[in-house]
Structures are given as C-alpha cells and as structure tokens.
C-alpha cells in the first residue's frame, strides 16, 4: 500500500497551529472507490516528527485510564463519512457519541474542511485511528503489548496472540456455557460487560455492515494488576457504524439484526449465541440492552444531538456535495435518521425478547431522586436526574437493581415503592409486577427527612404534598431571608434565587 509524503497545515479560527511533514495513505474498503477519498495521516520520524502535537478534538478527548486530555497523535484518519458520504455525513458520529459512556472504546470525531494543493476537497471528519497508539493513549497499556483483531484478522500485535484469538473462537463453538464453570472461564478470557454493551449497541443501531466486517477487539499480552485494562481479557471497539438508520433505504427501523447476524459465520455472533445459553449472561444482556435503549437512545436525546449536528453540518455538506456531485438530499437524510430512531425502540425490544427467549412483559419503571441529596444508579446506568426522575421499560423476567450514594450532609433512608413499602438497603433488587415506581429517600444531618423532588413534587416548598399558592408564600419567605428551607432550591444548584422562582411560577400556571 503506497504512502506519499506531504506537508500538512492546520488552521483554526484563521490562525495556523500546525505546519508539519507527514505521510498520506488512502483509507477504507469499499468507500475508497468514491471520488472523495478517506485518508490516513501519519507522523513519522522519517518526515521530521514522530507525533502530531496538537489537540485535534478541542479538549474533549480524554484517557479512560487517567482522565487526562489526549493531545498527541502518531496517526489519525481524515474520513469521508464512509457509506454516509452523500447523506447526513454524521451518522457514524451520532451513533458513537450517544454511547460514549458505555464499556467499550469508540472513536472521537471532529469536523473539518480540507484543501489539497490549494483545491477545496470539502468536509472531512478528523477521526481517531485504531492502532496500538490509540489503545495506549486510552487504556494506559504499553504499545508493544497491544494486540488488535479487526474484521477477524490480525491488525496490530503478534501472531501468537492472534492464534489465541482463533483458539478462543474454536473453544466457544465447542463449549456449553449453560455450565457456570465454563461461563466463569469465559469471563476470565473476555470482558463480558464490554461484550454486552457492544452487542446491544450494534444491534440497536442495526449496523448492517457489521459482524464479520467492521468489528474489532483488543487485549494486552502483559498483565498489569495496577491497570484494570491490562488484565489480559479481550475487549471491544466500536467503529464504522454508519450503515444504519435506513441508509440507502436498506435498513428499516423494524430490521432484526439478530437474524442478519445469523446469515454469516462471525466471531461476535458465535460468542453471543453461545453466551446466551448461560442464565447469568442472558440476564446481563437483557438488562444492558434495555438500559441502552431507554437511556442512550432516548428519542429526546437523539433528536437534540441531531439538531446540534444539523446546525454544524448543513453548509459544509452542501458545499461538499456540490464539489463531488451525487444524488444525496441532506435534509431528507436528516429527517430519515430522526424518524428511524423514533420508530426503532419497539422493534428492537421485541427482537431482544425473541432472541433471548424472554417470557415476561415489558414493564414501565420510574425511579425518582433528588440529585442534590445523592447519586442513584439504575442497573448499569447513572442517569441524569435533573428532571427528578428516570423512566424506562424492562422485561419483568428480571428485577431492576438500584443503588444510592448520599451526598455530603445527607443519609440514605431507603427506597419507597408504589405500595408504600420501604427497603432500607442502599442497593436493592426490585421485582417488576406491573408499573413500578421507586423513590430514593434521604435524611439531613439533623435527622429530618429530605423530601424527594420529582417532576410532580418540585415546587412543593412547604412539603404538604401539593403545589399551590401556599408554596409561593413559603418560597418568598425564603427568598427574602426570613426562613431557610432547602426545598426552595428547586433546581438543586445550592442557591435560592430567581431561577427557582421561575420554576415555581411554571408549576403554578
């Protein structure tokens, strides 16, 4: 594969920040035949510097192992949006951004405009390149210890570790994981939390160009007990996800990705079908799938991010299509993605039920928490409780697990259920029998109960169970300093001010 020397300059807000000699290669599989090519960019000593010392991702990219910003790169991709190059050009970025909190690696992306030899080449996406440097930066393991298997082939690392991967696949095919001992051994070889997150995501977004293709996993060959990422287990990487959300009118919202995976032999589906025979993993996968469906792919969250991207991409995409031609209609493509995510939930949940052999019903669960009193975790999620509640649907085959950590100055008092039952333990498993409500309760340092603030009770300053004019009088008493009621801090910012008054006004009107 050829590599051409080049000089690269990076400008931001009209100022030049990088002027460096680099190497260029064409990137991609099928998409390299497009008129606008994706490019791999390499910094090498042969060209002058072995790294590009510039924050390509505007301060947003941080190491999972240290939390520090990643600002130096030995390579990256200028990606042409892959299969989405004539549509929204942000499908892949959207899919990956929505699950950036999950237990696998994904790629950071940043839009840019590229000129080659002074000629306009349109919008590209600066994208992290999967490499030993990428794993080192994110997970703190030595580059020389990294093995990456991409599209079921050795991509980085040594042949001996790749043979371990192939032996693992054969062992999975021949092993009965309904045995707890066999499943325990599997968990020593593969991070099954990472696997459950990864499979749930790819199946929900219905990435039709995935399975044998566009799949990646990695491990370190040297165990370092001080680093949780260096335990020698295989973990997963999300990349190239844009063949989803009805691209080319070939991926409808009701598509069953479990069935699509079954059409070819591939490692990830082999592992999924084998692991689902184990009751512990089946429960993990069913709960994880619905966590991600409910929270990460919440329609309001998806639409808000699409609107944000639309405002950024609309003009550069139009200019790029004008340069390279094509039949894509940007506005229609954006509408297609919105509509697809708006319709995906029910089909995906139904497909999960059939694939996992679940018998229960899909049940609504609402967890209420006052975020200023403490942090609440629901299954694998740590929801944003700024609205006072988290609502999702789960299959009644399994309980929902909630756990609470009180904030300083508060003590956790228990979980109050719909029927009035109170469970005192900070972590509790709640069986689902019809619509379920769970409220976190706390006491203050002086032992007084802290009212649980939910969308229905926010504004109940005097804690009499209703929001009315009496609460306005109580609020004004606090506002002017004649009393001190924590319940008047309606937005939980630690202050009682005009912002809280606006919230109360909206509740009363």
XYZ file of C-alpha atoms in Angstrom, residues 181-502:
322
model
C -17.828 -23.233 35.415
C -17.469 -22.817 31.664
C -19.017 -19.351 31.798
C -16.673 -18.381 34.628
C -13.743 -19.418 32.431
C -15.167 -17.354 29.544
C -15.336 -14.298 31.815
C -11.633 -14.754 32.558
C -10.882 -14.529 28.827
C -13.427 -11.942 27.617
C -14.780 -8.833 29.349
C -18.442 -9.843 29.149
C -19.657 -6.452 30.405
C -17.872 -4.866 27.455
C -19.343 -7.520 25.167
C -22.920 -6.955 26.391
C -22.581 -3.196 25.877
C -21.024 -3.627 22.445
C -23.568 -6.123 21.121
C -26.513 -4.151 22.499
C -25.296 -1.022 20.737
C -24.555 -2.564 17.345
C -27.846 -4.471 17.319
C -29.928 -1.481 18.412
C -28.481 0.855 15.769
C -28.846 -2.033 13.280
C -25.386 -1.694 11.753
C -25.987 -3.920 8.748
C -22.337 -3.736 7.603
C -21.116 -5.395 10.790
C -20.381 -8.821 12.152
C -17.518 -10.233 10.146
C -16.845 -6.713 8.867
C -16.331 -3.563 10.948
C -15.764 -5.477 14.191
C -12.737 -5.134 16.441
C -11.471 -6.387 19.769
C -8.208 -5.972 21.611
C -6.205 -7.226 24.571
C -2.868 -6.683 26.239
C -0.349 -9.517 26.241
C 1.173 -8.494 29.591
C -0.930 -8.436 32.752
C -0.526 -5.375 34.974
C -2.590 -5.715 38.157
C -2.423 -1.959 38.754
C -4.280 -1.286 35.488
C -7.834 -2.695 35.116
C -7.492 -2.540 31.317
C -4.360 -4.694 31.396
C -5.878 -7.894 32.780
C -5.346 -9.854 29.552
C -9.046 -10.078 28.628
C -10.474 -9.285 25.199
C -12.439 -6.025 24.962
C -14.372 -4.421 22.129
C -14.078 -1.327 19.911
C -16.942 0.433 18.143
C -16.174 1.901 14.712
C -17.677 2.483 11.241
C -21.318 2.337 12.341
C -22.947 4.461 9.631
C -24.606 1.605 7.713
C -27.690 2.045 9.884
C -30.830 4.193 10.318
C -32.222 3.305 6.874
C -29.209 4.399 4.854
C -29.851 3.675 1.146
C -33.385 2.645 2.216
C -31.957 -0.766 3.163
C -32.044 -0.658 6.984
C -35.672 -0.154 8.104
C -36.498 0.527 11.751
C -38.022 -2.947 12.147
C -34.978 -4.822 10.821
C -33.989 -7.771 13.019
C -30.200 -7.608 13.416
C -30.156 -10.893 15.324
C -31.366 -12.563 12.123
C -28.949 -10.579 9.942
C -26.031 -11.763 12.090
C -27.117 -15.366 11.674
C -26.663 -15.177 7.894
C -22.867 -15.421 8.123
C -20.393 -17.016 10.481
C -18.632 -14.396 12.576
C -16.933 -14.228 15.948
C -19.315 -11.814 17.681
C -22.452 -13.780 16.823
C -20.801 -17.086 17.683
C -19.990 -15.682 21.113
C -23.448 -14.143 21.608
C -25.391 -17.302 20.772
C -23.118 -19.400 22.985
C -23.187 -16.980 25.929
C -26.993 -16.599 25.852
C -27.228 -20.230 26.950
C -25.903 -19.083 30.317
C -28.626 -17.649 32.609
C -26.268 -15.114 34.196
C -25.228 -13.645 30.858
C -28.775 -13.754 29.491
C -29.900 -11.572 32.394
C -26.920 -9.246 31.943
C -27.566 -8.858 28.229
C -31.340 -8.335 28.536
C -30.914 -5.631 31.181
C -27.986 -3.957 29.422
C -29.847 -3.884 26.109
C -32.864 -2.149 27.658
C -30.649 0.245 29.660
C -29.036 1.409 26.420
C -32.352 1.502 24.543
C -34.043 3.532 27.296
C -31.254 5.944 28.145
C -28.582 6.240 25.466
C -31.057 6.121 22.589
C -33.809 8.102 24.297
C -35.639 9.905 21.484
C -35.308 13.347 23.071
C -31.576 12.831 23.492
C -31.174 11.599 19.919
C -33.177 14.470 18.437
C -31.286 17.087 20.447
C -27.947 15.774 19.180
C -29.209 15.553 15.593
C -30.358 19.183 15.781
C -26.952 20.199 17.115
C -25.138 18.373 14.318
C -27.561 19.677 11.689
C -26.618 23.254 12.537
C -22.924 22.383 12.135
C -23.000 20.141 9.061
C -25.668 21.618 6.797
C -23.497 24.166 4.966
C -20.245 22.165 4.635
C -22.176 19.102 3.440
C -23.912 21.194 0.761
C -20.562 22.596 -0.395
C -19.007 19.114 -0.427
C -21.805 17.570 -2.490
C -21.563 20.485 -4.890
C -17.860 19.679 -5.323
C -18.178 15.907 -5.761
C -21.731 15.550 -7.037
C -24.088 12.782 -6.046
C -27.781 12.156 -5.610
C -27.994 12.668 -1.857
C -30.552 15.004 -0.296
C -29.196 16.234 3.032
C -32.479 17.462 4.562
C -34.299 14.258 3.660
C -31.434 12.208 5.092
C -31.570 14.074 8.416
C -35.337 13.519 8.577
C -34.803 9.830 7.817
C -32.401 9.414 10.737
C -34.771 11.208 13.145
C -37.731 9.147 12.015
C -35.753 5.913 12.214
C -34.692 6.411 15.828
C -38.230 7.494 16.677
C -39.521 4.133 15.436
C -36.709 1.767 16.411
C -37.443 1.112 20.103
C -40.442 -1.233 19.950
C -38.968 -3.444 17.226
C -35.578 -3.698 18.905
C -37.177 -4.608 22.251
C -39.314 -7.279 20.583
C -36.310 -8.757 18.770
C -34.420 -8.933 22.073
C -37.300 -10.840 23.676
C -37.324 -13.435 20.907
C -33.541 -13.812 20.656
C -33.035 -14.175 24.420
C -36.138 -16.308 24.972
C -37.682 -13.919 27.497
C -41.156 -14.735 28.846
C -42.083 -11.596 30.794
C -43.823 -8.419 29.738
C -42.278 -5.030 29.017
C -42.890 -3.030 32.191
C -42.576 0.700 32.884
C -40.159 1.615 35.685
C -39.824 5.128 37.135
C -37.040 5.964 39.590
C -37.214 9.335 41.362
C -34.233 11.007 43.007
C -33.256 14.450 44.241
C -29.755 14.786 42.789
C -28.640 17.280 45.427
C -29.247 14.604 48.094
C -27.330 11.805 46.406
C -26.388 9.814 43.327
C -28.518 6.907 42.159
C -27.513 4.115 39.823
C -30.119 2.070 37.930
C -28.749 -1.254 36.655
C -25.727 -0.229 34.524
C -26.814 3.428 34.295
C -26.074 6.544 36.298
C -28.969 8.620 34.948
C -29.197 12.386 34.820
C -31.787 13.205 37.472
C -32.019 16.920 36.681
C -35.717 16.371 35.925
C -36.160 14.433 39.163
C -36.773 11.069 37.570
C -35.624 8.364 35.173
C -38.191 6.279 33.294
C -37.549 3.193 31.203
C -39.120 -0.120 30.248
C -37.735 -3.506 31.262
C -38.788 -7.109 30.843
C -40.350 -8.484 34.010
C -38.204 -11.639 33.791
C -35.578 -9.864 35.892
C -35.535 -7.345 38.763
C -34.265 -3.798 38.382
C -31.245 -3.037 40.574
C -30.975 0.399 42.192
C -28.184 1.735 44.387
C -27.703 5.074 46.127
C -24.729 7.046 47.429
C -25.800 10.012 49.584
C -24.225 13.426 49.128
C -22.310 15.082 51.944
C -24.719 16.154 54.673
C -27.331 13.532 53.786
C -28.007 9.937 54.826
C -29.777 7.434 52.616
C -33.073 6.451 54.267
C -34.468 3.858 51.877
C -36.370 3.102 48.679
C -40.098 3.804 48.746
C -42.179 1.674 46.383
C -45.597 2.326 44.864
C -47.425 0.309 47.538
C -45.697 2.200 50.364
C -43.112 -0.490 51.085
C -39.727 0.913 52.160
C -36.498 -1.013 51.502
C -33.694 0.231 53.734
C -30.633 -1.175 51.949
C -28.644 1.211 49.734
C -28.626 -1.415 46.973
C -31.855 -3.231 46.235
C -33.296 -5.545 43.598
C -36.884 -4.606 42.788
C -39.098 -7.239 41.177
C -41.345 -5.954 38.399
C -45.052 -6.656 38.828
C -46.914 -4.079 36.788
C -45.982 -0.404 36.546
C -43.201 0.210 39.072
C -42.230 3.407 40.896
C -39.154 3.666 43.111
C -38.288 6.781 45.124
C -34.938 7.416 46.823
C -35.375 8.873 50.328
C -32.779 10.723 52.391
C -32.445 12.396 55.764
C -30.422 15.511 56.505
C -27.622 15.781 59.032
C -30.091 16.653 61.787
C -32.156 13.555 61.047
C -35.018 15.324 59.267
C -36.426 13.713 56.132
C -35.369 15.352 52.883
C -38.333 15.495 50.527
C -37.826 13.562 47.320
C -38.083 16.057 44.487
C -39.771 14.720 41.360
C -41.485 16.475 38.462
C -44.753 16.093 40.418
C -43.416 17.482 43.714
C -40.874 20.060 42.525
C -42.215 23.351 43.881
C -43.787 21.816 46.989
C -41.757 24.161 49.197
C -43.836 23.609 52.340
C -43.891 19.814 51.785
C -47.659 19.437 52.184
C -47.951 17.197 49.133
C -49.400 19.775 46.728
C -48.034 22.740 44.790
C -50.198 25.831 45.294
C -50.167 29.467 46.415
C -49.036 28.451 49.915
C -45.759 27.280 48.373
C -45.295 30.682 46.742
C -45.684 32.333 50.152
C -43.212 29.871 51.673
C -40.788 30.461 48.808
C -40.913 34.259 49.164
C -40.192 33.885 52.872
C -37.010 32.004 51.984
C -36.214 34.335 49.098
C -36.222 37.380 51.381
C -34.240 35.622 54.070
C -36.793 35.190 56.843
C -36.575 31.391 56.762
C -34.240 28.721 55.430
C -35.939 25.859 53.552
C -33.734 23.607 51.399
C -36.853 22.602 49.461
C -36.963 26.112 47.958
C -33.809 25.281 45.962
C -35.866 23.870 43.105
C -33.062 23.483 40.546
C -30.598 21.962 43.003
C -27.810 24.499 42.402
C -27.294 25.209 46.106
C -28.901 28.665 45.939
C -32.404 30.093 46.228
C -32.821 32.777 43.575
C -34.864 33.996 40.631
C -34.225 30.768 38.690
C -36.077 28.801 41.366
C -38.904 31.346 41.314
C -39.293 30.800 37.553
